Every structure is written in C-alpha cells, then in structure tokens.
C-alpha cells in the first residue's frame, strides 16, 4: 500500500479493520440514519463523522480508537465517511439539528442527542461513561 493509499483510506478500509477495538458499522444512507434514530430508544447509538482527507480528523479517530476499552455491548458505533456520503452528513445536520463539523461525534439515546463533541474534544472515556449510564 503506497503512502497516498494509507493517507486516504476509505470508509470500508476503516470499518473492515481487523482488530479487537471498536466494531464500526458503516453509515451510508439516509434510511439507515432514520433507523438509527428510531432504534436509539433501545440502546445508545454513537455516530462518528470523519473526513478521510483531514489530518485532524485522522488524529482524533486514532486517539479515540486507542482509548477504547471493550466494556459495553449495548452500544452501536457508526462510522460516517462524510466525503463519500455527503447527503447522509447533511441529513445528520438537518434531522438532529446540529451544526456540521468534522470530526464530530454524536451520542443518541431515546431519539435525542445525549452528547455532541467535535475535534480534540472527542474523548472515548467520556463517551463510554455516558453510554454506560444509559443502559
């Protein structure tokens, strides 16, 4: 894999990554987003919006993944490559009434936003603390 390939990994590359950390589900359609919102009444949903061309977004994603501790099974993590799925990113902003940012993390529970953060404010420990209290 060349330097440019490593730098500009696709959503599928990131989601398919074989490791013991976060098991990302790709977020690729507006219908899927609607289902995520509706199903957030059963368990928390975490959406991570990522720009594959942004160094800050890559750094935040790596820090987020490195800090992950497998201690909750009742949370689903969704990964949105906002460059390839701009319509979905726009739908997130519209349906959840949030300002678009990248990287951005949104925690949904009971069809409402529990927590939203962007850039270096994204912290896996804080996310895990929030979702643990909603189970």
One Martini backbone bead per residue (centre of mass of N, CA, C, O) as a GRO file, in nm:
protein
  135
    1UNK     BB    1   0.095   0.037   0.025
    2UNK     BB    2   0.081   0.351  -0.029
    3UNK     BB    3   0.088   0.657   0.096
    4UNK     BB    4  -0.186   0.754  -0.023
    5UNK     BB    5  -0.351   0.510   0.070
    6UNK     BB    6  -0.305   0.558   0.374
    7UNK     BB    7  -0.418   0.851   0.386
    8UNK     BB    8  -0.690   0.754   0.192
    9UNK     BB    9  -0.893   0.596   0.340
   10UNK     BB   10  -1.167   0.422   0.350
   11UNK     BB   11  -1.441   0.327   0.506
   12UNK     BB   12  -1.405   0.025   0.456
   13UNK     BB   13  -1.119   0.006   0.569
   14UNK     BB   14  -1.192   0.095   0.857
   15UNK     BB   15  -1.427  -0.105   0.920
   16UNK     BB   16  -1.249  -0.375   0.838
   17UNK     BB   17  -1.070  -0.366   1.059
   18UNK     BB   18  -0.850  -0.583   1.230
   19UNK     BB   19  -0.962  -0.581   1.562
   20UNK     BB   20  -1.045  -0.539   1.924
   21UNK     BB   21  -1.214  -0.299   1.897
   22UNK     BB   22  -1.406  -0.118   1.734
   23UNK     BB   23  -1.725  -0.189   1.580
   24UNK     BB   24  -1.793  -0.067   1.290
   25UNK     BB   25  -2.062   0.091   1.131
   26UNK     BB   26  -2.176   0.178   0.842
   27UNK     BB   27  -2.280   0.504   0.719
   28UNK     BB   28  -2.482   0.529   0.393
   29UNK     BB   29  -2.785   0.630   0.476
   30UNK     BB   30  -3.080   0.782   0.546
   31UNK     BB   31  -3.240   0.534   0.630
   32UNK     BB   32  -3.035   0.443   0.840
   33UNK     BB   33  -3.055   0.693   1.015
   34UNK     BB   34  -3.352   0.659   1.090
   35UNK     BB   35  -3.307   0.385   1.234
   36UNK     BB   36  -3.113   0.485   1.447
   37UNK     BB   37  -3.297   0.685   1.581
   38UNK     BB   38  -3.534   0.486   1.643
   39UNK     BB   39  -3.328   0.269   1.796
   40UNK     BB   40  -3.239   0.457   2.048
   41UNK     BB   41  -3.447   0.333   2.261
   42UNK     BB   42  -3.268   0.066   2.325
   43UNK     BB   43  -2.984   0.207   2.250
   44UNK     BB   44  -2.703   0.347   2.214
   45UNK     BB   45  -2.571   0.585   1.970
   46UNK     BB   46  -2.275   0.620   1.766
   47UNK     BB   47  -2.147   0.900   1.579
   48UNK     BB   48  -1.881   0.918   1.336
   49UNK     BB   49  -1.743   1.193   1.179
   50UNK     BB   50  -1.538   1.165   0.876
   51UNK     BB   51  -1.239   1.290   0.722
   52UNK     BB   52  -1.014   1.143   0.499
   53UNK     BB   53  -0.854   1.443   0.442
   54UNK     BB   54  -0.807   1.486   0.758
   55UNK     BB   55  -0.570   1.504   0.999
   56UNK     BB   56  -0.742   1.560   1.251
   57UNK     BB   57  -0.945   1.335   1.212
   58UNK     BB   58  -0.738   1.104   1.223
   59UNK     BB   59  -0.624   1.164   1.505
   60UNK     BB   60  -0.890   1.139   1.662
   61UNK     BB   61  -0.958   0.853   1.577
   62UNK     BB   62  -0.705   0.717   1.692
   63UNK     BB   63  -0.747   0.806   1.987
   64UNK     BB   64  -1.023   0.681   2.022
   65UNK     BB   65  -0.938   0.385   1.963
   66UNK     BB   66  -0.706   0.359   2.179
   67UNK     BB   67  -0.914   0.421   2.433
   68UNK     BB   68  -1.063   0.170   2.398
   69UNK     BB   69  -1.296  -0.026   2.600
   70UNK     BB   70  -1.426  -0.337   2.645
   71UNK     BB   71  -1.753  -0.267   2.827
   72UNK     BB   72  -1.974  -0.267   2.589
   73UNK     BB   73  -2.272  -0.409   2.414
   74UNK     BB   74  -2.506  -0.160   2.418
   75UNK     BB   75  -2.346  -0.040   2.162
   76UNK     BB   76  -2.343   0.157   1.864
   77UNK     BB   77  -2.105   0.208   1.601
   78UNK     BB   78  -2.077   0.478   1.371
   79UNK     BB   79  -1.949   0.539   1.035
   80UNK     BB   80  -1.885   0.858   0.866
   81UNK     BB   81  -1.810   0.933   0.538
   82UNK     BB   82  -1.853   1.256   0.436
   83UNK     BB   83  -1.739   1.250   0.141
   84UNK     BB   84  -1.911   0.991   0.033
   85UNK     BB   85  -2.172   1.094   0.241
   86UNK     BB   86  -2.302   1.390   0.228
   87UNK     BB   87  -2.611   1.341   0.252
   88UNK     BB   88  -2.590   1.217   0.535
   89UNK     BB   89  -2.455   1.453   0.676
   90UNK     BB   90  -2.685   1.651   0.616
   91UNK     BB   91  -2.905   1.482   0.764
   92UNK     BB   92  -2.785   1.502   1.042
   93UNK     BB   93  -2.810   1.807   1.068
   94UNK     BB   94  -3.117   1.822   1.017
   95UNK     BB   95  -3.244   1.594   1.210
   96UNK     BB   96  -3.051   1.698   1.473
   97UNK     BB   97  -2.974   1.995   1.484
   98UNK     BB   98  -2.670   2.035   1.364
   99UNK     BB   99  -2.355   2.129   1.324
  100UNK     BB  100  -2.121   2.098   1.103
  101UNK     BB  101  -1.849   1.865   1.158
  102UNK     BB  102  -1.481   1.786   1.151
  103UNK     BB  103  -1.489   1.603   1.364
  104UNK     BB  104  -1.778   1.404   1.485
  105UNK     BB  105  -1.977   1.340   1.785
  106UNK     BB  106  -2.273   1.132   1.844
  107UNK     BB  107  -2.518   1.081   2.099
  108UNK     BB  108  -2.785   0.850   2.110
  109UNK     BB  109  -3.104   0.867   2.298
  110UNK     BB  110  -3.425   0.851   2.265
  111UNK     BB  111  -3.403   1.048   2.001
  112UNK     BB  112  -3.155   1.195   2.141
  113UNK     BB  113  -2.913   1.412   2.240
  114UNK     BB  114  -2.654   1.362   2.475
  115UNK     BB  115  -2.394   1.408   2.282
  116UNK     BB  116  -2.152   1.659   2.162
  117UNK     BB  117  -1.854   1.655   1.951
  118UNK     BB  118  -1.533   1.802   1.856
  119UNK     BB  119  -1.244   1.723   1.777
  120UNK     BB  120  -1.048   1.724   2.065
  121UNK     BB  121  -1.321   1.667   2.242
  122UNK     BB  122  -1.294   1.378   2.172
  123UNK     BB  123  -1.384   1.113   2.418
  124UNK     BB  124  -1.399   0.787   2.504
  125UNK     BB  125  -1.443   0.800   2.810
  126UNK     BB  126  -1.693   0.980   2.800
  127UNK     BB  127  -1.862   0.798   2.624
  128UNK     BB  128  -1.860   0.549   2.810
  129UNK     BB  129  -1.990   0.688   3.049
  130UNK     BB  130  -2.257   0.767   2.915
  131UNK     BB  131  -2.351   0.482   2.806
  132UNK     BB  132  -2.344   0.329   3.078
  133UNK     BB  133  -2.587   0.512   3.207
  134UNK     BB  134  -2.805   0.399   2.961
  135UNK     BB  135  -2.857   0.080   3.034
   0.00000   0.00000   0.00000
